[in-house]
CSV table of C-alpha atoms in Angstrom, one decimal:
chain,number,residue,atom,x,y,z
L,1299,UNK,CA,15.6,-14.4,15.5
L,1300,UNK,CA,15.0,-11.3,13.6
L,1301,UNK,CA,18.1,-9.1,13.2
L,1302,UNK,CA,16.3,-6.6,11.1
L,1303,UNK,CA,17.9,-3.1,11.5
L,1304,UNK,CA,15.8,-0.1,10.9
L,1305,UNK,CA,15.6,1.4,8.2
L,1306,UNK,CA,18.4,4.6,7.6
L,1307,UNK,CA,15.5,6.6,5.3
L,1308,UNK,CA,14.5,9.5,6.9
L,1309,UNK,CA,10.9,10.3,6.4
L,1310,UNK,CA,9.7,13.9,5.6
L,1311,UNK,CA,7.7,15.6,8.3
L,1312,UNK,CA,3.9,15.3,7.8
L,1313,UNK,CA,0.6,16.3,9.0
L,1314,UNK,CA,-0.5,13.5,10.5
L,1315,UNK,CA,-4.9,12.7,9.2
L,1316,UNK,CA,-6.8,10.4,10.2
L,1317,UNK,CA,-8.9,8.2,7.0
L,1318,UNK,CA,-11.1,6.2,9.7
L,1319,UNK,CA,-8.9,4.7,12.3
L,1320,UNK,CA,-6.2,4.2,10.0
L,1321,UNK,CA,-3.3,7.3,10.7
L,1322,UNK,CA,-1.7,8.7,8.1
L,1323,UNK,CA,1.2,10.9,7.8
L,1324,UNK,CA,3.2,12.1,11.3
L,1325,UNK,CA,5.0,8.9,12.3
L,1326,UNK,CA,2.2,6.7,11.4
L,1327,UNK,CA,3.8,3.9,9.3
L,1328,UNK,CA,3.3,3.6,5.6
L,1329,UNK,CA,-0.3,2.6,4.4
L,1330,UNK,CA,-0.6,0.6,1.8
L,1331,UNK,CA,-4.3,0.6,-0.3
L,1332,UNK,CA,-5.9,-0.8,-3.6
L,1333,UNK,CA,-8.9,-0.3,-5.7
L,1334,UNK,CA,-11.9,-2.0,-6.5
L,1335,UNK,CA,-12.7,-2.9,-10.2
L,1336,UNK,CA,-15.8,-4.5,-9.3
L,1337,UNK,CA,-18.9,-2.8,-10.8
L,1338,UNK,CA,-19.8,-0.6,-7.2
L,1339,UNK,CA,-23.5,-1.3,-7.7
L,1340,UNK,CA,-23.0,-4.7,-7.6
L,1341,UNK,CA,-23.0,-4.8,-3.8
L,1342,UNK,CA,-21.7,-8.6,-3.1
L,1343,UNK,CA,-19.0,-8.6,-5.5
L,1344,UNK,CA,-17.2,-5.7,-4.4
L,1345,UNK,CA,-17.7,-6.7,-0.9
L,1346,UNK,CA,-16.2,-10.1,-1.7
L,1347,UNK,CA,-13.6,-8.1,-3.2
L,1348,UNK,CA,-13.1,-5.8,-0.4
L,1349,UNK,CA,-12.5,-8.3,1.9
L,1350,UNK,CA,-9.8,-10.5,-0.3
L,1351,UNK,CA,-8.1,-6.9,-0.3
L,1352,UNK,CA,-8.3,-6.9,3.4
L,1353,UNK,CA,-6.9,-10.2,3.9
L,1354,UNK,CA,-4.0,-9.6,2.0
L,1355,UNK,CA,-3.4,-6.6,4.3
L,1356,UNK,CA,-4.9,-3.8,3.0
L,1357,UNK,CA,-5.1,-1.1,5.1
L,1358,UNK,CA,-7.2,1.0,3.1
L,1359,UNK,CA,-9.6,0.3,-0.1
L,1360,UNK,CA,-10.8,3.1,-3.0
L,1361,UNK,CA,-14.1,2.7,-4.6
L,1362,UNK,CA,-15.2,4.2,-7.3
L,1363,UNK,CA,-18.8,5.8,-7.4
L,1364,UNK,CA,-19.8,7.4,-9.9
L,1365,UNK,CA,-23.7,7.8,-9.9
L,1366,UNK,CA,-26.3,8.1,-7.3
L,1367,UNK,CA,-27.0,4.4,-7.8
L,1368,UNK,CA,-23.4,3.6,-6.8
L,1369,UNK,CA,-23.6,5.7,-3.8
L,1370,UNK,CA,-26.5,4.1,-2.2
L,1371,UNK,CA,-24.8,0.9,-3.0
L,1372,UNK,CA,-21.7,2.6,-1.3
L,1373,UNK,CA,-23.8,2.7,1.7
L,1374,UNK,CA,-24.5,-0.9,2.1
L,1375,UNK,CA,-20.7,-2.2,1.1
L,1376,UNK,CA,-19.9,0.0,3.8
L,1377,UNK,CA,-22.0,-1.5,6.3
L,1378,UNK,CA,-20.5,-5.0,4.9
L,1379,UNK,CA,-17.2,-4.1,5.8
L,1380,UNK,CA,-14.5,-3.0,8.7
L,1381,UNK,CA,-11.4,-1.2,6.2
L,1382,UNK,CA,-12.0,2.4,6.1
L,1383,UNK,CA,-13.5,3.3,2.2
L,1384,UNK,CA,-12.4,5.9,0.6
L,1385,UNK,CA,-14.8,7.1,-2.4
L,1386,UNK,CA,-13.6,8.5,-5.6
L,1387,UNK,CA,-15.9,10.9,-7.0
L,1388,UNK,CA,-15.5,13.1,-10.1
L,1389,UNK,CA,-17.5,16.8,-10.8
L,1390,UNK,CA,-21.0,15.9,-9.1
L,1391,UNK,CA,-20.8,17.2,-5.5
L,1392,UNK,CA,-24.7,15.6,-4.7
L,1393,UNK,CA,-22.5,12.4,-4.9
L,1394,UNK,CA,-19.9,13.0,-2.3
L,1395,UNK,CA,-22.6,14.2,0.2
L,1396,UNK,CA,-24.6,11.4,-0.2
L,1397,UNK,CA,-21.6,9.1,0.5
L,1398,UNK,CA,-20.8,11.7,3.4
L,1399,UNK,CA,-23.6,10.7,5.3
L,1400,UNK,CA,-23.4,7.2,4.3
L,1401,UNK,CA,-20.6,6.8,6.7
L,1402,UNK,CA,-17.3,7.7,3.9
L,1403,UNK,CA,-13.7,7.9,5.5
L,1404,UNK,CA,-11.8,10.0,2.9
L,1405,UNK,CA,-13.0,11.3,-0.5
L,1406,UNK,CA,-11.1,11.3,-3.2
L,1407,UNK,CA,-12.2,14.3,-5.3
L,1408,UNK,CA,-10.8,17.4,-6.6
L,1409,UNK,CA,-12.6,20.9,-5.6
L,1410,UNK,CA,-11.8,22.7,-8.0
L,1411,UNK,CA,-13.8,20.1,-10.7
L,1412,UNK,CA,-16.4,20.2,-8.5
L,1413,UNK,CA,-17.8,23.4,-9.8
L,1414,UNK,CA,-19.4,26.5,-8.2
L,1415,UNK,CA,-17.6,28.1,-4.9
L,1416,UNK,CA,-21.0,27.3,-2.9
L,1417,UNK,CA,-20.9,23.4,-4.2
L,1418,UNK,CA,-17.9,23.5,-3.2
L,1419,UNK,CA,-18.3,24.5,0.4
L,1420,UNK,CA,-21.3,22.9,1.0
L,1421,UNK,CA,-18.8,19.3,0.5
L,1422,UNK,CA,-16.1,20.9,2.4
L,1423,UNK,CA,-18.2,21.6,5.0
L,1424,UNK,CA,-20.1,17.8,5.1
L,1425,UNK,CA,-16.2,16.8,5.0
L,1426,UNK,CA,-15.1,19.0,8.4
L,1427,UNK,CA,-18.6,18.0,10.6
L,1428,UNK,CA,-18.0,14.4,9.7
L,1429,UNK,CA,-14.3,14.5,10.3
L,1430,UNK,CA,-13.9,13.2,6.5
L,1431,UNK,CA,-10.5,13.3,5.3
L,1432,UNK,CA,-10.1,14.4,1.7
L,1433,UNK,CA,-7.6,13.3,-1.1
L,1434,UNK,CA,-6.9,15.6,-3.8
L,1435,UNK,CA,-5.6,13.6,-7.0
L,1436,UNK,CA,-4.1,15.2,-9.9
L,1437,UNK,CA,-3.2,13.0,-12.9
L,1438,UNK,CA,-1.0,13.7,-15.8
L,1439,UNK,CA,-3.6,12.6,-18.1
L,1440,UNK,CA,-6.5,14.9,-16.6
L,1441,UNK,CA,-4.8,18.3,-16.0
L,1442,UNK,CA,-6.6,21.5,-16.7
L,1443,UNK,CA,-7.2,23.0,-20.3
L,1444,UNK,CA,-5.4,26.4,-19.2
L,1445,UNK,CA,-2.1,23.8,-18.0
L,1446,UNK,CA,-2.2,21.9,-20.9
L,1447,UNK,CA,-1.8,24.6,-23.3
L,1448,UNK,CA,0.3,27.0,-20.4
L,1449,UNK,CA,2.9,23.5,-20.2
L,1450,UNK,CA,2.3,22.3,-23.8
L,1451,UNK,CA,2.4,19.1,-22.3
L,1452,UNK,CA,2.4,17.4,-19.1
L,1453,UNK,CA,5.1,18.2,-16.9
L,1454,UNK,CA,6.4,18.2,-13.3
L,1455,UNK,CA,5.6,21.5,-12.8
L,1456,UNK,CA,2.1,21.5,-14.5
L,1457,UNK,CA,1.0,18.7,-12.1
L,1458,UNK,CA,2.1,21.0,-9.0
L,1459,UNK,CA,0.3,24.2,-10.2
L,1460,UNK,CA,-3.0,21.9,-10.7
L,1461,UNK,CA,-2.5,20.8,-7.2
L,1462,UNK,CA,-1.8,24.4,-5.8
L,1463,UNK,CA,-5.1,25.7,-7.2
L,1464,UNK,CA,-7.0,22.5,-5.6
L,1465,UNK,CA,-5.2,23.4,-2.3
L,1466,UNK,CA,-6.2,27.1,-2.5
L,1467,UNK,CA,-9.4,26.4,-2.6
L,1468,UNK,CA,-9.3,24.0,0.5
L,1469,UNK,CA,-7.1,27.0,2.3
L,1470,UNK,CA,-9.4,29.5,1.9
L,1471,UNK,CA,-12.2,27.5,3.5
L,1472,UNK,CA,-9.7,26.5,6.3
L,1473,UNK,CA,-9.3,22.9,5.7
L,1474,UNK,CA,-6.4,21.2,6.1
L,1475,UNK,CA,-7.6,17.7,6.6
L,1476,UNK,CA,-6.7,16.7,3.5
L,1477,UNK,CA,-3.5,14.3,1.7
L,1478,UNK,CA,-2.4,14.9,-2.0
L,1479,UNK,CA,-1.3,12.6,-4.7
L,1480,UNK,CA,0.7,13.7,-8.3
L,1481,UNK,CA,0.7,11.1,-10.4
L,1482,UNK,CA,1.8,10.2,-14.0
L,1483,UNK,CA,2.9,7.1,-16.0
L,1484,UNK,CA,6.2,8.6,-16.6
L,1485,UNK,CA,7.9,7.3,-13.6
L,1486,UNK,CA,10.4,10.4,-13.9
L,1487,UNK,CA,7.4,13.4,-14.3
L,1488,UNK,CA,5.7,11.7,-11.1
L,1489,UNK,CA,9.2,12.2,-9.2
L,1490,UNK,CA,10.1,15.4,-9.5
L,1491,UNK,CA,6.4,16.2,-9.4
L,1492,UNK,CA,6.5,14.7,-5.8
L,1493,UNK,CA,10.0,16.4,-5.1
L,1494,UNK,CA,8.5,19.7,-6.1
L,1495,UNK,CA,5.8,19.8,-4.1
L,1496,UNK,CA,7.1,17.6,-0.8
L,1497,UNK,CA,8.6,20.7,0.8
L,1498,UNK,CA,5.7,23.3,-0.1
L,1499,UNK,CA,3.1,21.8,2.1
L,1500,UNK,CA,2.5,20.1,5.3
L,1501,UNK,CA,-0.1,17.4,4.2
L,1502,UNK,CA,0.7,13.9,4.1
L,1503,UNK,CA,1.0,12.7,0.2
L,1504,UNK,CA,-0.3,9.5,-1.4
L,1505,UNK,CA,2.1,7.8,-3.6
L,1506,UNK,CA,1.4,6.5,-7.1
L,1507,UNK,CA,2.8,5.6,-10.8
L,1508,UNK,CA,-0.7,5.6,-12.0
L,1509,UNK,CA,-1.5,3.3,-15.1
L,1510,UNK,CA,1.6,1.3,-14.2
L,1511,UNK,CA,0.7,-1.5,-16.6
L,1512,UNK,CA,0.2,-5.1,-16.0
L,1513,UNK,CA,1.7,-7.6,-13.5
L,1514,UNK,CA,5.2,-7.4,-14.2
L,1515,UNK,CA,5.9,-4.2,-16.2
L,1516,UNK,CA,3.8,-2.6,-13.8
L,1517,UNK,CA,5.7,-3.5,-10.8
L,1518,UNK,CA,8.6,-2.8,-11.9
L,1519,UNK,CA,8.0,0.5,-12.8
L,1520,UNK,CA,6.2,1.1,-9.8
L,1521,UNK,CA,9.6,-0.3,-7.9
L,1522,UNK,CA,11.6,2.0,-9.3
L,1523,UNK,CA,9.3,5.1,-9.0
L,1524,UNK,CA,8.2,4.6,-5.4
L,1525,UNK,CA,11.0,3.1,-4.6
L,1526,UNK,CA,13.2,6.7,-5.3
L,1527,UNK,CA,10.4,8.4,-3.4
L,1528,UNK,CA,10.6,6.6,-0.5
L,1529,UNK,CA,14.2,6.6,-0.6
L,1530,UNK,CA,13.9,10.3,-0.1
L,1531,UNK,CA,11.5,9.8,2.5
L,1532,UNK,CA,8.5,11.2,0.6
L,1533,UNK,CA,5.3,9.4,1.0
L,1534,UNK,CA,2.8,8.2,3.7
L,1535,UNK,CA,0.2,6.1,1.6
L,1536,UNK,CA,1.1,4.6,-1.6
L,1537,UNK,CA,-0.8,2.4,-4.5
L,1538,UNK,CA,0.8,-0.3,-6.8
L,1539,UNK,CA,-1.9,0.5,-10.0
L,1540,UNK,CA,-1.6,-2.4,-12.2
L,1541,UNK,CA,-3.5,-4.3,-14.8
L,1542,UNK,CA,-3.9,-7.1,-12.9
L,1543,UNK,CA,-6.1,-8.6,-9.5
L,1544,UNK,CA,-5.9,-5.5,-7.2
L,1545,UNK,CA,-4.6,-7.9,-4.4
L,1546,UNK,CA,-1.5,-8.0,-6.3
L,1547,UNK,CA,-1.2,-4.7,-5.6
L,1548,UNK,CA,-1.4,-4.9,-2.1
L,1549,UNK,CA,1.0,-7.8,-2.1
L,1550,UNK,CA,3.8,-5.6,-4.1
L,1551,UNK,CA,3.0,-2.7,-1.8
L,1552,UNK,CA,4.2,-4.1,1.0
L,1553,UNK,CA,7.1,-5.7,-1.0
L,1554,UNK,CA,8.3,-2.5,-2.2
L,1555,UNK,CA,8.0,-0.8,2.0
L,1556,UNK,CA,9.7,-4.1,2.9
L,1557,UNK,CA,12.9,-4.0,0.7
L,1558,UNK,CA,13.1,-0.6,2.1
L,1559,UNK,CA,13.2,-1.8,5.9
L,1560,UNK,CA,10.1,0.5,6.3
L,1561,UNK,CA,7.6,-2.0,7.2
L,1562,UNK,CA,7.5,-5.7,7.9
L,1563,UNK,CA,4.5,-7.1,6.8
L,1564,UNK,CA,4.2,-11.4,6.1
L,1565,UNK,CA,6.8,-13.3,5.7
L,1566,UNK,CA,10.3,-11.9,4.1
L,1567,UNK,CA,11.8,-14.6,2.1
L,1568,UNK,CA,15.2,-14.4,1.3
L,1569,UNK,CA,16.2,-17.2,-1.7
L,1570,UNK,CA,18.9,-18.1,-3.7
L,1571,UNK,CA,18.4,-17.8,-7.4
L,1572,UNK,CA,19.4,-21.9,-7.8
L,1573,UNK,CA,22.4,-23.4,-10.0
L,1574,UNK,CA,23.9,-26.3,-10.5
L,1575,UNK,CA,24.8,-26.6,-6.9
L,1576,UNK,CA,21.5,-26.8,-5.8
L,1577,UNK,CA,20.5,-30.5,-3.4
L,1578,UNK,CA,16.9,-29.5,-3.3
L,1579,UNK,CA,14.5,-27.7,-6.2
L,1580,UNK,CA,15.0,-24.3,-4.7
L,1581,UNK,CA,12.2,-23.2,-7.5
L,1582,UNK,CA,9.8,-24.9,-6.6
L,1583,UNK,CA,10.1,-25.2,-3.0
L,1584,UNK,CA,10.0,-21.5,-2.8
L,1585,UNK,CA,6.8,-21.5,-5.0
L,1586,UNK,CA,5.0,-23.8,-3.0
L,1587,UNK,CA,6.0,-21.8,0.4
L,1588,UNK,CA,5.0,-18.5,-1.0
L,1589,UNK,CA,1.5,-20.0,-2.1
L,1590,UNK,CA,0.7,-21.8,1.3
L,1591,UNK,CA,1.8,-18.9,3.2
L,1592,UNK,CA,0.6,-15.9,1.1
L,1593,UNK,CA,-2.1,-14.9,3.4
L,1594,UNK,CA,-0.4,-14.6,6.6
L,1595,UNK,CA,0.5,-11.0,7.8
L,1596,UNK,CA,2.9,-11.7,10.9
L,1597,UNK,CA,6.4,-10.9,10.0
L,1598,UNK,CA,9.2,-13.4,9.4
L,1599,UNK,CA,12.4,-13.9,7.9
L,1600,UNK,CA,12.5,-17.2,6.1
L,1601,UNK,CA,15.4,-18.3,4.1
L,1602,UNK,CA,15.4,-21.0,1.3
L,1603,UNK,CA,18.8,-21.5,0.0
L,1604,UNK,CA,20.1,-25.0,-1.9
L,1605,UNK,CA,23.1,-25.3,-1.3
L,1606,UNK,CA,25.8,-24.8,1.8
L,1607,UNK,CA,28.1,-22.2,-0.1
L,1608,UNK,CA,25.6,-19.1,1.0
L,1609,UNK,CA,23.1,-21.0,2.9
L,1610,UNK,CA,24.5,-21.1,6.4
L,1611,UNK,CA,25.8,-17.8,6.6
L,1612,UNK,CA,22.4,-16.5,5.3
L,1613,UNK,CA,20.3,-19.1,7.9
L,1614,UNK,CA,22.0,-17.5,10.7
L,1615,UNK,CA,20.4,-14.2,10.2
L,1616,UNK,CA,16.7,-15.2,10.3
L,1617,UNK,CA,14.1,-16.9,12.3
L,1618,UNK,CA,14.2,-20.0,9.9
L,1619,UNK,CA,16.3,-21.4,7.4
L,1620,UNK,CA,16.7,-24.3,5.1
L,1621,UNK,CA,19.9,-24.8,4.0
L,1622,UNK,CA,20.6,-27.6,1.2
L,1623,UNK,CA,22.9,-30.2,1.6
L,1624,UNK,CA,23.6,-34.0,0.7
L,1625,UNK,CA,21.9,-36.3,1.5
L,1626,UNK,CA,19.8,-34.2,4.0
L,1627,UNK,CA,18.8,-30.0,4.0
L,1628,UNK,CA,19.7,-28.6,7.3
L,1629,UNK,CA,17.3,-26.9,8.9
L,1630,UNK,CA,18.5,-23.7,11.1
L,1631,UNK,CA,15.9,-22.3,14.0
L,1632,UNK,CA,16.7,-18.6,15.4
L,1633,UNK,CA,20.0,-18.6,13.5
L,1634,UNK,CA,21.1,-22.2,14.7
L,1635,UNK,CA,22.0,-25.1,12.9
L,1636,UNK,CA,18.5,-27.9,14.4
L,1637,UNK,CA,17.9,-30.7,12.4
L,1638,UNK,CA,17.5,-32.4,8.8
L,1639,UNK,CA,15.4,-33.3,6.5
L,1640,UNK,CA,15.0,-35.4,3.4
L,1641,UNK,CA,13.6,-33.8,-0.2
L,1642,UNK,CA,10.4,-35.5,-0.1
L,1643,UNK,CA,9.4,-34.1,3.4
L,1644,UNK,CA,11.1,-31.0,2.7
L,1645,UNK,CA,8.0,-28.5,1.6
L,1646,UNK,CA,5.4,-30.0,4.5
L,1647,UNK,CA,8.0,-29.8,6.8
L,1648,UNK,CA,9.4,-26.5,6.7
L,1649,UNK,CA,5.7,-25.0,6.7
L,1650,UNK,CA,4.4,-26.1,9.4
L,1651,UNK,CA,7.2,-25.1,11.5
L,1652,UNK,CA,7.1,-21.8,9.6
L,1653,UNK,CA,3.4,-21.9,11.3
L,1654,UNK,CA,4.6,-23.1,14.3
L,1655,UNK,CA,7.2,-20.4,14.3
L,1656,UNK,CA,4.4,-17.5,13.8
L,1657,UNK,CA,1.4,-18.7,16.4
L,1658,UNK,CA,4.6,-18.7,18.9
L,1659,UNK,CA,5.4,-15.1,18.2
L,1660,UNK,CA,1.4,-14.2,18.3
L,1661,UNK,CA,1.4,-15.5,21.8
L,1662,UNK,CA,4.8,-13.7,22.4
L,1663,UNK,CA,3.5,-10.3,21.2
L,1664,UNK,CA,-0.1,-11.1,22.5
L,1665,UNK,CA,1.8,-11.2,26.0
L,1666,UNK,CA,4.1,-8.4,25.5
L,1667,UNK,CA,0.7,-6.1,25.1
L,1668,UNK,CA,-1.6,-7.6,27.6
L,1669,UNK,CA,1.6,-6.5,30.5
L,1670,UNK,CA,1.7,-3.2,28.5
């Protein structure tokens, strides 16, 4: 019983690119994508890494290459795996057609680093034939000499006149194929900068507070940042960076486009924060759910509340809830009170009729498409 309501945000009008089959911008819905750390040339671990990514629910992974070497290793990771690849490329423009014809969705390189006007072209040109989307990335901490000492410092507005001179160059070659990103760790530069530049162009932008900062300072300050982004409806790819496992950034991505009713990915738990009137460790419980179920993608609202002062008005709302009570938790299925169990079976229990709950709605949805 899933009463979610759409989400009220009202998304900017985009371009709508294609990075493989993945669609971005237009009304394509959020995508949320991570980066490697994995050294590139060492083919089997990024591919191992790659595919935890995927599994989490990435829909689209960054790697970095950064020699020749790491291109032709490029080549075979991308034979390894299914996600679209987008390679990030700095200055040498031998790179990004090599990884061109190795089969690259999107590269993530800035023309005007690239160098001369014909260098320039000739990847511009590998990146139309091929259909090759391209992401231009400026960063606070990489902005031209000219801005730095035009700004003083890194500003809002520096960040948009970088990424009006990288634009330029793609307009006067007639590409428009291409998404932007303006990031900075100052979660209030990167906001504006976004808000500056969201109603000069059509092209979908890439969200990001780059170098975040680890697990949890990170994440909040990525919450907050592309959380008052989204709000306004800017953004059609985003990136959790943090200091930590990249598929933690994958898992707060869709956390953050999930509180915002913009897209329902795995399970939505809704739990109380526990007290005194707790029957069952709600702590716990919600600990050992969360790590059982962490890899499945199907959405589902779950609630896991200890006591019966909230918990029954919150079960009613979701496809299943636990609601404490003594001496047995009441289990509620599609928003109706069902049966009880005791503590001990409490954990076992509820999952596998959270699994039951989600190969039902696969066969539901698997039916709904096959009539369609």
């Amino acid at each position: 019983m899933n009463k979610q309501h759409e989400s009220p945000i009202k998304r900017r009008v985009s371009r709508k690119i294609w990075v493989g089959n993945v669609p971005i911008g237009g009304d394509a819905p959020i995508a949320v994508q991570s980066m490697t750390n994995t050294n590139t040339e060492d083919v089997n671990a990024t591919v191992g890494q790659i595919e935890a990514l995927v599994q989490a629910g990435a829909d689209l992974v960054r790697v970095s290459v950064p020699s020749m070497d790491a291109a032709e290793a490029f080549g075979k990771i991308r034979d390894r795996v299914s996600v679209p690849l987008i390679a990030d490329i700095h200055f040498d423009h031998k790179i990004a057609l090599r990884v061109a014809e190795l089969g690259v969705d999107c590269l993530r390189i800035n023309p005007g680093n690239i160098g001369r006007a014909d260098r320039v072209r000739a990847v511009v040109d590998a990146a139309r034939d091929r259909n090759i989307a391209i992401r231009i990335g400026v960063n606070a901490g990489s902005l031209e000499k000219d801005l730095q000492r035009k700004y003083g410092e890194p500003t809002a507005e520096a960040l948009v006149e970088s990424a009006m001179r990288h634009i330029d160059i793609l307009d006067r070659m007639d590409f428009q194929n291409f998404k932007l990103s303006l990031k900075a760790s100052d979660v209030f530069m990167t906001v504006a900068a976004y808000r500056l530049i969201a109603n000069q162009i059509e092209q979908p932008l890439h969200l990001g507070i780059t170098e975040a900062g680890g697990l949890r300072s990170g994440t909040v300050k990525s919450s907050v940042g592309l959380g008052m982004l989204l709000m306004d409806g800017i953004g059609d790819t985003l990136r959790v960076s943090l200091a930590a496992d990249p598929v933690e950034e994958i898992k707060v991505g869709f956390d953050i486009l999930k509180s915002l009713r913009l897209r329902n990915k795995g399970i939505n738990f809704i739990a109380c924060p526990s007290c005194s009137r707790q029957n069952f460790d709600v702590i716990s419980t919600l600990n050992a759910l969360e790590s059982r179920l962490e890899n499945v993608l199907t959405p589902l609202d779950v609630a896991v509340i200890g006591c019966v002062v909230n918990g029954p008005g919150e079960a009613k709302e979701v496809d299943l809830g636990i609601t404490g009570g003594s001496p047995s938790n009441l289990i509620y299925i599609d928003g109706k009170p069902d049966h009880k169990v005791q503590n001990e079976q409490l954990v076992d229990h509820f999952e596998r009729l959270i699994r039951q709950k989600i190969a039902d709605k696969e066969t539901f949805d698997a039916a709904i498409i096959a009539k369609s």
